[in-house]
Backbone as a ProteinNet text record, in pm:
[ID]
protein_1_A
[PRIMARY]
MKLIVGIIVVFVCVLGGYAAMGGKLGVLWQPFEGVIILGAAMGAFIIANPGTVLKQMGGAMGTLMKGSPYNKDSYLELLSCLFQFFKLAKAKGNLALEAHVENPHDSEIFKQFPSVASDHHAVDFICDYIRLITLGTENPHEMEALMDEELETHHNERHQLVDAMQALADGTPALGIVAAVLGVIKTMGSINEPPEVLGKLIGGALVGTFLGVFVAYGFFAPMTASLKATYDAEAKYYQCIKAAILAHLSGYPPAVSVEFGRKALLSDTRPTFAELEEKTGSLPQPA
[TERTIARY]
346.6	398.5	551.5	610.7	756.4	817.8	751.5	801.3	803.4	696.3	688.2	794.1	809.7	912	1050	1079	1209.1	1235.4	1133.2	1147.6	1177.6	1106.2	1128.2	1270	1317	1452.3	1557.1	1540.7	1636.4	1640.9	1525	1520.7	1580.8	1541.2	1587.5	1739.2	1791.5	1935.4	2018.5	1978.5	2057.2	2044.5	1921.6	1903	1936.7	1901.8	1935.5	2085.3	2156.2	2301.8	2364.3	2312.4	2362.5	2341.5	2222.2	2193.1	2279	2302.2	2382.8	2527	2575.7	2711	2719.9	2604.2	2602.5	2558.9	2516.7	2471	2337.1	2316.2	2192.5	2095.8	1983.4	1887.9	1830.5	1824.1	1768.4	1845.2	1976.6	2058.3	2013	1961.7	1919.2	1787.1	1716	1587.2	1612.6	1622.8	1645.5	1540.8	1418.5	1309.1	1331.2	1396.5	1414	1519.5	1615.3	1706.9	1627.5	1531.1	1445.7	1362.3	1312	1232.5	1317.8	1441.4	1530.4	1556.4	1594.3	1635.6	1517.4	1413	1299.9	1219	1206.4	1134.4	1204.2	1337.3	1413.3	1408.9	1414.2	1408.7	1275.2	1166.4	1035.7	1020.3	1072.1	1066.4	1144.1	1264.1	1344.8	1275.6	1209.9	1136.7	1024.6	955.1	845.9	900.6	1013.1	1072.6	1118.3	1175.3	1242.5	1149.9	1027.6	945.2	813.2	764.8	635.6	519.6	404.8	286.8	247.8	269.5	232.6	310.6	439.2	521.1	475.7	444.7	399	268.7	180.3	54.2	76.3	182.2	209.4	263.4	308.3	372.7	278.4	151.7	55.4	35.2	18.7	2.9	126.9	244.8	370.4	381.5	338.3	344.3	251.2	135.5	45.7	107.6	177.7	246.8	354.3	429.1	534.3	475.3	361.8	298.6	247.8	187.9	128.3	231.6	340	439	395.5	478.9	450.4	336.6	236.1	125.9	156	275.2	306.4	380.6	307.2	362.6	315.2	347.6	313.2	162.5	84	-62.2	-117.3	-64.3	-114.7	-79	37	74.7	-6.7	-37.3	-124.6	-260.6	-310.9	-441.6	-435.1	-328	-312.1	-304.9	-221.4	-205.2	-333.1	-406.9	-534.7	-636.2	-635.5	-725	-692.7	-565.8	-525.1	-559.3	-542.4	-576.3	-723.4	-810.4	-952.6	-982.3	-913.8	-930.9	-885.2	-770.6	-715.6	-799.3	-850	-931.6	-1061.6	-1121.7	-1244.5	-1217.5	-1103.8	-1070.4	-1048.6	-985.3	-963.3	-1094.1	-1187.9	-1314.5	-1411.1	-1416.8	-1519.3	-1463.8	-1330.6	-1271.5	-1241.5	-1148.1	-1107	-1219.7	-1315.5	-1426.6	-1510.8	-1505.3	-1579.9	-1525.1	-1402.4	-1340.6	-1387.2	-1451.3	-1484.2	-1571.2	-1673	-1762.7	-1689.2	-1590	-1515.9	-1423.1	-1362.9	-1267.9	-1336.7	-1455.1	-1527.9	-1596.3	-1637	-1701.6	-1637.9	-1513.2	-1442.9	-1509.1	-1580.8	-1646.9	-1761.7	-1816.4	-1925.5	-1876.9	-1746.6	-1691.9	-1693	-1749.1	-1750.5	-1609.8	-1523.5	-1385	-1313	-1319.4	-1252.3	-1311.9	-1441.8	-1505	-1451.7	-1400.4	-1342.2	-1209.8	-1147.3	-1011.9	-1007.3	-1048.2	-1062.4	-933.4	-819.6	-695.4	-655.5	-686	-659.9	-760.5	-886.5	-991.9	-974.6	-915	-897.6	-781.4	-696.3	-582.8	-623.7	-674.8	-732.5	-627.3	-502.2	-396.5	-372.6	-369.2	-349.4	-468.6	-589.6	-710.5	-706.8	-669.9	-661.4	-557.8	-444.9	-337.6	-384.3	-446.6	-496.9	-602.5	-697.6	-808.7	-761.2	-667	-620	-560.2	-480.5	-410.5	-495.5	-583.9	-678	-775.7	-809.9	-897.8	-831.2	-701	-630.3	-634.2	-627.5	-636.8	-774.8	-879.7	-1016.2	-1039.7	-962.4	-976.9	-898.6	-820.9	-754.3	-603.3	-541	-394.6	-341.3	-246.1	-196.7	-44.8	24.1	170.2	225.3	281.2	331.5	445.5	528.2	643.3	598.1	497.7	444.7	376.4	303.4	238.9	344	450.2	555.3	620.2	644.8	704.4	613	483.9	388	382.9	382.4	383.2	508.9	623.1	749.3	747.5	690.1	681.2	596.6	483.2	396.3	461.2	524.8	587.9	705	779.1	889.1	836.5	726.2	664.4	616.2	551	502.2	619.2	727.2	846.5	904.7	914.4	970.7	884.1	752.2	661.8	679.1	687.6	705.6	837.4	942.8	1076	1102	1010.7	1021.6	1015	921.5	906.7	1025.1	1070.7	1187	1308.9	1331.9	1445.9	1432.1	1309	1286.6	1315.7	1272.5	1298.8	1447.4	1516.7	1660.7	1734.6	1690.7	1751.2	1727	1608.9	1578.9	1673.9	1695.3	1787.1	1929.8	1970.4	2106.9	2130	2025.5	2042.5	2025.8	1958.5	1929.5	2055	2161.8	2283.1	2341.8	2336.1	2387.4	2303.4	2172.6	2085.8	2112.9	2155.6	2197.5	2318.2	2410.5	2526.5	2482.9	2382.8	2328.5	2276.4	2199.7	2146.1	2258.8	2361.7	2474.9	2548.4	2569.1	2637.2	2557.4	2425.8	2342.2	2353.9	2364.3	2382.7	2515.1	2620.7	2751.9	2747.6	2678.6	2663.1	2594.4	2490	2421.3	2516.2	2598.3	2693.9	2796.4	2844.6	2943.2	2887.1	2755.4	2693	2687	2719.9	2717.8	2855.3	2960.9	3097	3142.3	3077.9	3117.5	3051.7	2966.3	2898.3	2995.4	2965.3	3052.7	3055.9	3158.3	3176.2	3054.6	2982.2	2867.6	2756.9	2743.5	2643.2	2690.9	2817.3	2872	2867.7	2896.6	2892.4	2755	2652.7	2515.7	2482.3	2527	2499.5	2572.2	2698.6	2773.8	2712.5	2671.1	2605.4	2477.9	2401.1	2278.5	2306.4	2417	2453.1	2491.2	2566.3	2608.9	2492	2384.4	2265.4	2213.7	2233.3	2189.2	2256.4	2388.5	2460	2411	2396.7	2347.6	2209.6	2119.9	1982.1	1973.1	2051.3	2048	2092.5	2203.2	2253.4	2160.1	2108.7	2019	1892	1828.8	1704.6	1730	1843.7	1873.1	1896.4	1986.3	2027.7	1951.4	1881.2	1798.3	1657.1	1609.1	1470.2	1452.4	1498	1468	1528.4	1655.3	1720	1658.8	1636.5	1572.2	1429	1355.1	1219.4	1222.1	1320.6	1336	1365.4	1455.4	1489.9	1369.8	1291.1	1172.2	1069.5	1049.9	954.4	1001.9	1131.2	1186.4	1164.3	1185	1164.6	1018.9	925.9	783.6	750.1	802.7	776	841.5	958.2	1022.4	939.2	880.1	792.7	667.8	616.2	501.3	537.3	659.8	704	706.8	748.3	748.2	605.5	511.8	370.4	323.7	361.8	323.2	401	527.1	603.9	540.7	485.7	416.1	294.3	215.6	98.8	142.3	245.2	296.1	336.3	415	465.2	350.6	250.6	139	53.2	24.5	-58.8	12.7	141.7	216.6	219.9	230.4	228.2	92.5	-14.8	-149	-162.9	-112.1	-120.1	-40.1	63.3	144.8	79.7	-34.9	-109.8	-88.6	-23	-0.4	-127.6	-142.1	-257	-254.9	-369.4	-376.1	-273.1	-255.9	-161.4	-18.5	15	149.7	164.6	60.7	66.8	93.1	22.3	45	180.9	232.1	366.3	470.4	448.7	536.6	534.9	414.6	403.6	471	455.4	516.4	667.9	724.8	869.4	928	843.9	892.5	912.2	869.2	870	1001.6	1030.4	1147.6	1125.9	1233.9	1223.3	1158.1	1172.8	1119.2	967.5	908.5	763.1	698.2	776.8	723.5	657.4	527.7	465.3	526.4	522.7	575.9	478.1	528.3	443	326.6	353.5	248.5	144.1	188.2	93.3	2.4	59.6	-21.8	-116.5	-68.5	-153.2	-269.4	-240.6	-348.4	-451.3	-401.2	-490.3	-579.3	-521.3	-599	-690.5	-648.3	-732.1	-859.4	-861.6	-980.3	-1075.8	-1040.9	-1122.9	-1247.2	-1360.6	-1480.1	-1463.3	-1548.1	-1543.7	-1581.4	-1497.7	-1531	-1649.5	-1725.6	-1843	-1841
976.5	1112.2	1112.1	1030.7	1024.5	978.7	884.2	835	947	1024.8	1134	1239.7	1275.4	1374.2	1324.7	1197.3	1140.9	1144.6	1108.4	1110.1	1251.7	1349.5	1489.1	1533.3	1498.6	1537.1	1475.9	1348.1	1281.5	1353.1	1379.5	1444.7	1585.3	1662.4	1800.6	1806.2	1723	1727.7	1679.7	1570.1	1515	1602.5	1626.6	1704.5	1851.4	1902.9	2042.2	2062.8	1968.7	1978.3	1970.6	1885	1871.8	2001.9	2058.2	2183.7	2297.6	2298.7	2405.2	2400.7	2281.9	2269.6	2314.6	2349.1	2390.6	2282	2166.7	2058.4	2090.3	2036.2	2057.7	1942.6	1978	1873.9	1800.6	1868.4	1805	1681.7	1678.7	1562.7	1437.9	1457.9	1344.1	1284.2	1354	1302.2	1197.5	1073.6	959.6	853.3	872.6	783.1	636.3	609.8	470	399.9	476.9	418.2	371.2	454.5	416.7	294	285.4	169.1	41.6	50	-66.6	-111.4	-15.2	-49	-95.8	-11.8	-44.6	-161.4	-169.5	-281.9	-414	-414.3	-536.7	-572.2	-469.8	-494.7	-557.6	-504.1	-559.7	-701.3	-722.8	-857	-958	-918	-1007	-1033.4	-929.9	-946.6	-1048.9	-1044.3	-1138.6	-1280.6	-1294.3	-1426.4	-1487.5	-1405	-1455.6	-1492.4	-1439.1	-1451.4	-1523.6	-1597.6	-1666.4	-1567.9	-1616.2	-1529.6	-1465.8	-1535.6	-1478.8	-1351	-1349.7	-1230.6	-1118.1	-1151.4	-1048.4	-983.8	-1064.4	-1009.9	-917.2	-941.7	-859.8	-721.4	-702.9	-576.2	-457.8	-475.7	-365.9	-325.7	-424.1	-394.9	-332.5	-374.4	-318.3	-170.3	-132.7	9	91.1	34.4	102.7	116.9	12.9	17	124.6	135.5	236.3	377.4	394.8	527.6	566.7	472.3	502.8	503.3	427.6	416.9	316.4	296.8	198.7	246.1	160.5	197.6	168.7	115.5	69.7	180	243.8	350.5	331.1	426.7	413.3	399.8	476.9	471.4	334.4	279.5	148.4	39.6	51	-48.4	-32.6	91.8	113.2	50.1	64.3	6.6	-145.7	-201	-346.5	-402.5	-342.9	-392.1	-374.9	-268.6	-248.1	-353.9	-389.7	-495	-628.1	-661.7	-786.1	-781.9	-666.7	-651.3	-684.2	-639.1	-666.3	-815.9	-883.7	-1028.8	-1098	-1060.5	-1125.2	-1094	-971.5	-932.4	-1011.4	-1029.1	-1108.1	-1253.3	-1305.9	-1444.4	-1462.1	-1366	-1374.7	-1366.1	-1286.6	-1267.2	-1383.7	-1437.9	-1536.5	-1668.3	-1677.2	-1799.8	-1789.8	-1871.4	-1865.1	-1897.1	-1977	-2011.7	-1889.4	-1784.4	-1661.9	-1592.6	-1628.7	-1567	-1631.8	-1746.7	-1824.5	-1746.2	-1678.8	-1604.7	-1494.8	-1433.6	-1324.1	-1373.6	-1489.9	-1539.2	-1615.2	-1669.6	-1739	-1641.3	-1526.3	-1423.1	-1286.6	-1268.5	-1144	-1018.4	-1030.3	-912.2	-864	-953.4	-915.7	-892.9	-908.2	-896.7	-752.6	-732	-598.1	-553.7	-648.4	-611.7	-557.3	-630.3	-582.9	-450.3	-432.3	-307.5	-185.6	-206.4	-94.5	-47.9	-132.1	-103.6	-118	-14.5	-24.4	-53.1	-2	-27.5	-174.1	-239.4	-383.1	-460.8	-423.7	-495.5	-485.6	-375.6	-357.3	-438.5	-490.5	-572.6	-719.3	-773.6	-907.9	-1014.9	-991.3	-1088.3	-1092.4	-974.6	-969.3	-1029.3	-1000.6	-1056.5	-1209	-1261.1	-1407.6	-1466.5	-1398.5	-1447.9	-1451.5	-1342.8	-1336.9	-1444.6	-1452.9	-1546.7	-1691.7	-1723.7	-1862.1	-1910.4	-1826.4	-1872.7	-1860	-1762.8	-1759.4	-1876.6	-1913.3	-2029.7	-2156.8	-2171	-2287.9	-2290	-2172	-2165.3	-2208.3	-2163.8	-2202.1	-2351.2	-2412.1	-2555.6	-2640.6	-2574.8	-2649.8	-2653	-2578	-2573.2	-2510.8	-2577.8	-2529.8	-2516.2	-2566.3	-2566.3	-2445.5	-2345.4	-2225.6	-2255.3	-2355.6	-2386.4	-2444.7	-2531.6	-2586.3	-2477.1	-2388.1	-2276.8	-2185.5	-2157.8	-2070.8	-2131.4	-2261.6	-2327.8	-2316.7	-2332.8	-2321.4	-2178	-2080.7	-1940.1	-1906.8	-1954.1	-1926.5	-1983.4	-2101.4	-2164.1	-2078.7	-2031.5	-1948.9	-1814.5	-1753	-1623.4	-1634.8	-1743.9	-1763.7	-1779.9	-1852.6	-1868.5	-1734.7	-1657.6	-1524.4	-1434.6	-1439.9	-1359.9	-1397.6	-1526.2	-1571.1	-1528.4	-1534.3	-1491.2	-1342.3	-1263.2	-1118.8	-1086.9	-1157.9	-1124.6	-1182.9	-1264.4	-1303.3	-1179.5	-1089.9	-967.4	-874.3	-862.8	-778.6	-828.1	-958.8	-1015.5	-992.4	-1003.1	-981.4	-836.6	-742.8	-601.6	-569.1	-633.2	-611.7	-662.8	-777.5	-829.6	-734.1	-672	-573.1	-454.1	-406.5	-294.2	-331.4	-454.1	-497.3	-513.8	-553.7	-582.4	-463.4	-358.5	-244.4	-173.2	-152.6	-89.9	-168.1	-301	-382.1	-362.5	-348.7	-322.3	-183.4	-90.8	40.3	28.7	-62.5	-85.4	-143.9	-234.5	-290.9	-179.7	-87.4	23.7	111.4	132.7	215.3	148.5	17	-55.1	-45.8	-59.9	-46.6	93.8	193	330.1	348.5	282.1	288.7	220.6	106.2	37.3	128.2	197.4	291.6	402.2	451.5	557.9	510.2	387	335.3	324.2	309.3	306.7	443.1	547	684.1	748	665.1	711.6	820.4	827.3	927.2	1062.5	1072.8	1199	1299	1428.8	1530.8	1519.8	1579.3	1566.3	1607.5	1714.3	1758	1653.2	1579.5	1472.2	1353	1316.3	1204.6	1232.9	1358.7	1394.7	1373.9	1411.6	1392.2	1244	1163.7	1020.1	952.4	991.5	933.8	974.2	1101.1	1146.8	1069.4	1044.9	966.7	825.2	765.2	629.3	626.1	726.3	729	751	809.5	827.3	692.5	586.7	453.9	411	429.6	395.1	480.1	610.2	700.6	658.8	631.2	601.1	471.3	369.6	243	258.5	331.5	352.8	443.5	546.9	643.7	577	496.3	429.5	325.8	253.1	146.9	202.4	300	348.2	471.9	535.4	648.8	608.9	493.7	455.5	310.4	215.2	75.7	30.8	59.9	16.6	83.5	217.2	278.8	229	205.2	153.1	13.5	-67.2	-200.4	-190.8	-99.4	-81.9	-34.1	55.7	105.6	-5.6	-88	-198.5	-299.8	-327.1	-419.6	-366.5	-236.6	-177.3	-189.9	-172.2	-185.5	-329.2	-425	-565.8	-607.6	-550.9	-580.3	-523	-404.7	-346.6	-431.8	-485.7	-576	-700.7	-751.5	-868.6	-838.5	-716.1	-676.6	-671	-630.9	-626.2	-765.6	-865.6	-1003.6	-1057.7	-1016.2	-1058	-1005.1	-885.3	-826.7	-910.8	-949.4	-1034.1	-1167.2	-1225.2	-1354	-1347.2	-1246.7	-1236.3	-1220.6	-1140.2	-1116.1	-1241.4	-1311.9	-1432.3	-1541.8	-1556.7	-1658.3	-1625.5	-1496.7	-1457.5	-1488.6	-1463.3	-1496.2	-1646.6	-1723.5	-1869.4	-1919.5	-1847.2	-1885.9	-1848.9	-1778.8	-1748.8	-1611	-1521.1	-1387.4	-1303.4	-1204.3	-1112.8	-1031.9	-978.2	-902.7	-790.9	-713	-601.6	-650.1	-763.6	-818.6	-879.2	-944.6	-1006.3	-902.3	-790	-687.1	-619.2	-621.1	-567.6	-653.9	-786.1	-873.8	-833.2	-804.3	-760.5	-627.1	-534.7	-401.6	-411.8	-499	-512.2	-571.2	-631.3	-688.6	-583.4	-459.3	-354.8	-277.8	-217.3	-131.8	-2.2	55.9	170.9	292.5	310.8	431.6	427.3	308.7	297.6	238.3	206.8	142.5	245	226.2	315.5	292.1	392.3	376.6	295.9	248.1	174.2	261.5	389.4	480.1	504.6	518.1	540.2	419.6	300.6	179.6	163.8	191.4	180.4	279	399.5	500.2	457.9	404.1	361.6	244.5	143.1	26.4	58.6	155.2	193.9	265.2	322	394.5	309.1	180.5	93.4	46.3	26.9	-25.8	-171.2	-219.9	-361.1	-448.2	-543.6	-628.6	-719.4	-747.3	-834.8	-946.1
-907.2	-916.2	-912.3	-823.3	-813.6	-944.9	-1012.9	-1141.2	-1244.3	-1249.5	-1347	-1319.1	-1192.1	-1154.3	-1193.9	-1167.4	-1202	-1351.8	-1431.5	-1577.1	-1626.3	-1571.9	-1611.7	-1577.5	-1457.7	-1415.1	-1508	-1543.9	-1632.7	-1767.6	-1826.3	-1957.1	-1951.5	-1851.3	-1842.1	-1822.9	-1735	-1706.9	-1825.5	-1888.1	-1998.8	-2123.5	-2166.8	-2289.1	-2266.9	-2148.4	-2117.6	-2110.7	-2049.5	-2042.7	-2180.5	-2265.8	-2403.1	-2480.1	-2466.7	-2536.5	-2482.4	-2350.5	-2289.8	-2338.8	-2377.3	-2430.6	-2575.8	-2633.3	-2773.4	-2868.2	-2814.1	-2900.3	-2965.7	-3083.7	-3157.9	-3128.9	-3067.3	-3028.3	-3148.6	-3262.6	-3381.6	-3424.8	-3395.7	-3432.6	-3358.3	-3237.6	-3155.4	-3201.6	-3286.9	-3334.1	-3442.3	-3399	-3487.9	-3454.5	-3499	-3455.7	-3491.3	-3605.1	-3643.5	-3558.9	-3504.8	-3407.2	-3285	-3241.8	-3129.6	-3158.6	-3282.9	-3322.6	-3314.8	-3364.9	-3362.1	-3218.8	-3132.8	-2996.3	-2912.2	-2905	-2818.5	-2873.3	-3004.8	-3065.2	-3038.5	-3057.9	-3031.3	-2883.1	-2796.7	-2651.6	-2612.8	-2667	-2634.9	-2691.2	-2812.1	-2869.8	-2787.6	-2744.2	-2660.3	-2526.6	-2472	-2345.8	-2361.7	-2473.9	-2500.5	-2516	-2586.7	-2607.9	-2475.4	-2389.3	-2270	-2155.4	-2154.3	-2034.1	-2061.1	-1959.9	-1974.6	-1975.5	-2016.8	-2027.2	-1895.6	-1783.6	-1654.1	-1624.8	-1662.3	-1640.3	-1732.5	-1857.1	-1951.5	-1903.3	-1844.3	-1793.5	-1675	-1600.2	-1482.6	-1518.6	-1642.8	-1679.6	-1664.8	-1704.8	-1692.7	-1548	-1461.4	-1319.2	-1260.1	-1310	-1258.8	-1292.9	-1411.4	-1448.4	-1359.2	-1326.7	-1234	-1096.8	-1052.3	-923.3	-922.7	-1033.3	-1042.2	-1039.3	-1104.3	-1106.7	-968.6	-897.9	-766.5	-654.6	-672	-566	-460.5	-361.7	-256.8	-167.2	-144.4	-54.6	91.8	119.4	254.3	331.1	421.5	503.7	647.6	734	875.1	895.6	820.5	836.4	796.4	686.4	642.5	743.6	806.3	907.6	1035.4	1070.7	1186.6	1163.2	1040.9	1009.2	1009	954.7	953.1	1094.9	1178.9	1315.5	1396.6	1368.7	1437.1	1396.3	1267.8	1218.4	1286.3	1292.3	1358.9	1507.8	1568.5	1710.4	1735	1644.5	1659.9	1650.4	1558.7	1548.6	1677.1	1725.4	1845.3	1969.1	1975.9	2090.9	2093.5	1975.5	1967	2005.9	1960	1992.8	2142.6	2207.8	2351.9	2429.8	2377.6	2448.7	2427.1	2303.7	2271.2	2218	2208.7	2157.2	2008.5	1961.7	1821	1723.2	1766.2	1676.5	1639.8	1722.4	1691.6	1567.6	1526.8	1409.3	1278.8	1290.6	1171.8	1073.8	1123.1	1034.7	959.3	1022.1	959.9	849.9	868.6	769	656.3	682.7	577.3	482.6	534.3	451.2	480.7	435.8	471.1	417	304.3	247.7	335.1	416.4	506.9	649.7	671.7	806.1	855.1	971.7	1030.6	1070.2	1098.2	1132	1009.7	897.9	776.4	727.6	747.2	702.2	776.5	897.7	973.9	914.9	831.8	784.5	632	560.5	414.8	339.3	386.8	312.5	321.3	432.9	445.9	361	370.7	297.8	146.6	97.6	-46.2	-102.3	-15.4	-58	-47.4	-155.9	-148	-119	-158.8	-126.2	25.2	87.6	232.3	305.6	257.2	318.6	311	195.4	179.6	274.4	286.5	373.7	518.8	563.8	701.1	723.8	631.9	649.4	646.9	557	547	678.4	742.6	863	988.8	992	1104.4	1093	969.5	949.5	1003.7	979.6	1032.9	1184.8	1245.9	1392.6	1438.9	1366.8	1405.9	1385.3	1294.2	1269.9	1368.9	1453.8	1560.2	1553.1	1461.2	1456.7	1584.6	1647.7	1776.7	1782.3	1681.3	1683.7	1607.1	1674.9	1606.3	1509.1	1540.9	1455.8	1321	1325.1	1200.8	1118.5	1186.4	1117.9	1054.3	1126	1073.9	949.7	951.5	835.7	714.2	735.4	626	572.8	663.1	621.8	541.7	589.4	520.2	379.3	365.2	232.6	138.6	188.4	104.3	72	171.6	148.2	51.4	57.9	-36.3	-178.8	-193.1	-325.3	-378.3	-293	-332.7	-372	-294.3	-323.3	-459.8	-487.2	-615	-731.8	-715.4	-821.5	-850.2	-744.6	-761.4	-830.8	-791	-842.5	-980.6	-1033.4	-1173.6	-1262.3	-1231	-1309.6	-1288.1	-1163.7	-1134.5	-1212	-1211.8	-1283.9	-1434.1	-1484.6	-1627.6	-1666.5	-1582.8	-1611.4	-1598.5	-1505	-1490.6	-1614	-1666.4	-1789.2	-1905.7	-1908.6	-2012	-2001.3	-1878.7	-1857	-1895.5	-1864.7	-1894.5	-2044.7	-2117.9	-2259.8	-2352.1	-2304.6	-2391.9	-2443	-2361.9	-2417.7	-2535.8	-2529	-2639.3	-2764.7	-2747.3	-2862.5	-2919.3	-2832.8	-2881.2	-2972.6	-2940.3	-3026	-3159.5	-3155.9	-3280.1	-3369.9	-3311.5	-3389.3	-3443.3	-3360.3	-3404.8	-3520.8	-3513.8	-3621.2	-3750.4	-3739.4	-3859.1	-3917.9	-3828.9	-3876.6	-3947.4	-3896.3	-3961.9	-4098.4	-4104.5	-4233.3	-4333.8	-4287.6	-4375.5	-4420	-4328.4	-4360.9	-4464.3	-4448.1	-4542.7	-4683.4	-4693.3	-4825.3	-4889.8	-4812.5	-4866.2	-4852.6	-4864.3	-4838.1	-4934.7	-5050.4	-5149.9	-5127.2	-5028.1	-5000.7	-4937.9	-4945	-4886.4	-4734.2	-4669.3	-4524.5	-4442.7	-4483.5	-4403.3	-4400.9	-4512.5	-4515.9	-4432.8	-4448.1	-4371.6	-4221.6	-4183.4	-4041.8	-3983.3	-4059.1	-4010.8	-3999	-4095.1	-4090.6	-3973.7	-3952.9	-3841.3	-3707.3	-3696.5	-3574	-3546.6	-3652.5	-3636	-3590.3	-3641.3	-3599.8	-3452.4	-3407	-3266.7	-3171.8	-3223	-3139.2	-3090.1	-3168.7	-3127	-2997	-2988.4	-2865.4	-2749.1	-2775.5	-2671.5	-2623	-2716.2	-2679.1	-2599.7	-2639.2	-2566.4	-2422	-2401.2	-2265.3	-2186.6	-2252.7	-2188	-2136.9	-2221	-2181.8	-2073.3	-2084.8	-1988.3	-1848.9	-1839	-1706.7	-1660.4	-1752.5	-1712.6	-1674.5	-1729.8	-1707.6	-1663.6	-1744.4	-1713.9	-1580.3	-1556.6	-1432	-1308.8	-1310	-1193	-1169.9	-1277.9	-1262	-1200.3	-1240	-1181.5	-1032.7	-995.2	-853.9	-773.3	-831.5	-762.5	-741.9	-844.5	-833.5	-729.2	-727.3	-628	-486.7	-467.4	-334.9	-290.7	-385.1	-353	-315.2	-390	-359.8	-228	-197.8	-69.1	46.1	25	127.2	145.3	35.2	43.7	124	105.2	181.5	330.4	366.8	507.5	562.9	480.3	520	561.6	480.9	512.5	631.7	646.6	763.3	891.9	883.4	998.6	1036.4	935.5	959.9	1021.2	963.1	1010.2	1157.3	1193.1	1330.9	1429.9	1394.2	1484.8	1502.6	1393.9	1402.7	1482.3	1460.4	1535.7	1684.5	1716.3	1858.1	1919.9	1844.5	1894.4	1915.6	1819.3	1830.6	1950.8	1986.8	2102.7	2235.2	2228.1	2349	2407.8	2337	2391.6	2385.3	2472.7	2467.5	2337.6	2295.6	2169.3	2158.7	2265.9	2260.9	2238.9	2296.4	2280	2140.1	2091.3	1958.1	1849.6	1854	1751.6	1771.4	1893.9	1917	1846.3	1842.6	1765.6	1618.8	1567.6	1428.4	1405.3	1497.7	1484.1	1477.6	1556.2	1562.2	1433.8	1350.9	1225.2	1117.1	1142.5	1040.8	1039.5	923.9	912.4	990.3	1037.3	1128.5	1064.7	931.9	870.3	852.3	859.7	846.5	971.7	1073	1192.5	1284.2	1315.6	1414.5	1553	1635.1	1770.7	1855.7	1968.2	2061.1	2106	2134.2	2181.4	2073.7	1948.3	1837.7	1820	1827.7	1812.8	1931.1	2049.8	2168.9	2161.9	2115.5	2103.9	1999.2	1888.5	1780.6	1825.7	1885	1926.2	2043.9	2127	2241.3	2201.1	2080.3	2034.4	1953.1	1934.5	1851.7	1926.6	1854.7	1919.8	1955.9	2042.3	2080.7	1960.9	1921.8	1805	1836.1	1732.3	1747.1	1644.6
[MASK]
+++++++++++++++++++++++++++++++++++++++++++++++++++++++++++++++++++++++++++++++++++++++++++++++++++++++++++++++++++++++++++++++++++++++++++++++++++++++++++++++++++++++++++++++++++++++++++++++++++++++++++++++++++++++++++++++++++++++++++++++++++++++++++++++++++++++++++++++++++++++++++++++

């Protein structure tokens, strides 16, 4: 929804302001300038990026439409899920977690927290490291190094797409100049035409420069920034999981372990200590 609202605001302000100054909107209708600029941009994007990045584009557009799913409620649910794992481990030992991490789809703990269970990357991350604990991993520093390695790899994979979209935003104004130059070449071929015809041709050529800059800084660059913010929020989600699991491995009680995770969050999405305590206090006994 935020993406749609932003697009509408950009169009209304730019085109509305142009029309309010007395500009003729019909002059801006140059579809072949758009074909040159956007077609060349998409072609360059395909040339520059591996197939894995191209496949991610569809999912990225869905992410932009839905916005970031990481808010206070999602973090409360995540920390509550981890609390249940830690509470079960304290009551029955770490081996009691084995059934939950080996078959997460059948886990009664994950079923209590649908937003966590629906994020298969987060489920895999939680299960992989709790599984290592059930297998006998006892050194928090070694576990942290392994987690950092995986999170850095995940971060780099995510930012391949962000970097590709930023390059698209950076290159589109130059492609607008290409379209404008082609328009000037076309105009020079009609140099003997009367001024009113030449004026229309020159105006059409300049639309190429306008369109390249407009698309780059009105859409591509803001969309890139929005996607980066979502991926950075996702990284915080994993940092929260990491901090809580390491605290559990260090021997802290469940309430303290999830507090480590809570403290890893940004202030605008971090639940308060009282909110987390109230949430975890209302949870059923894990089995």
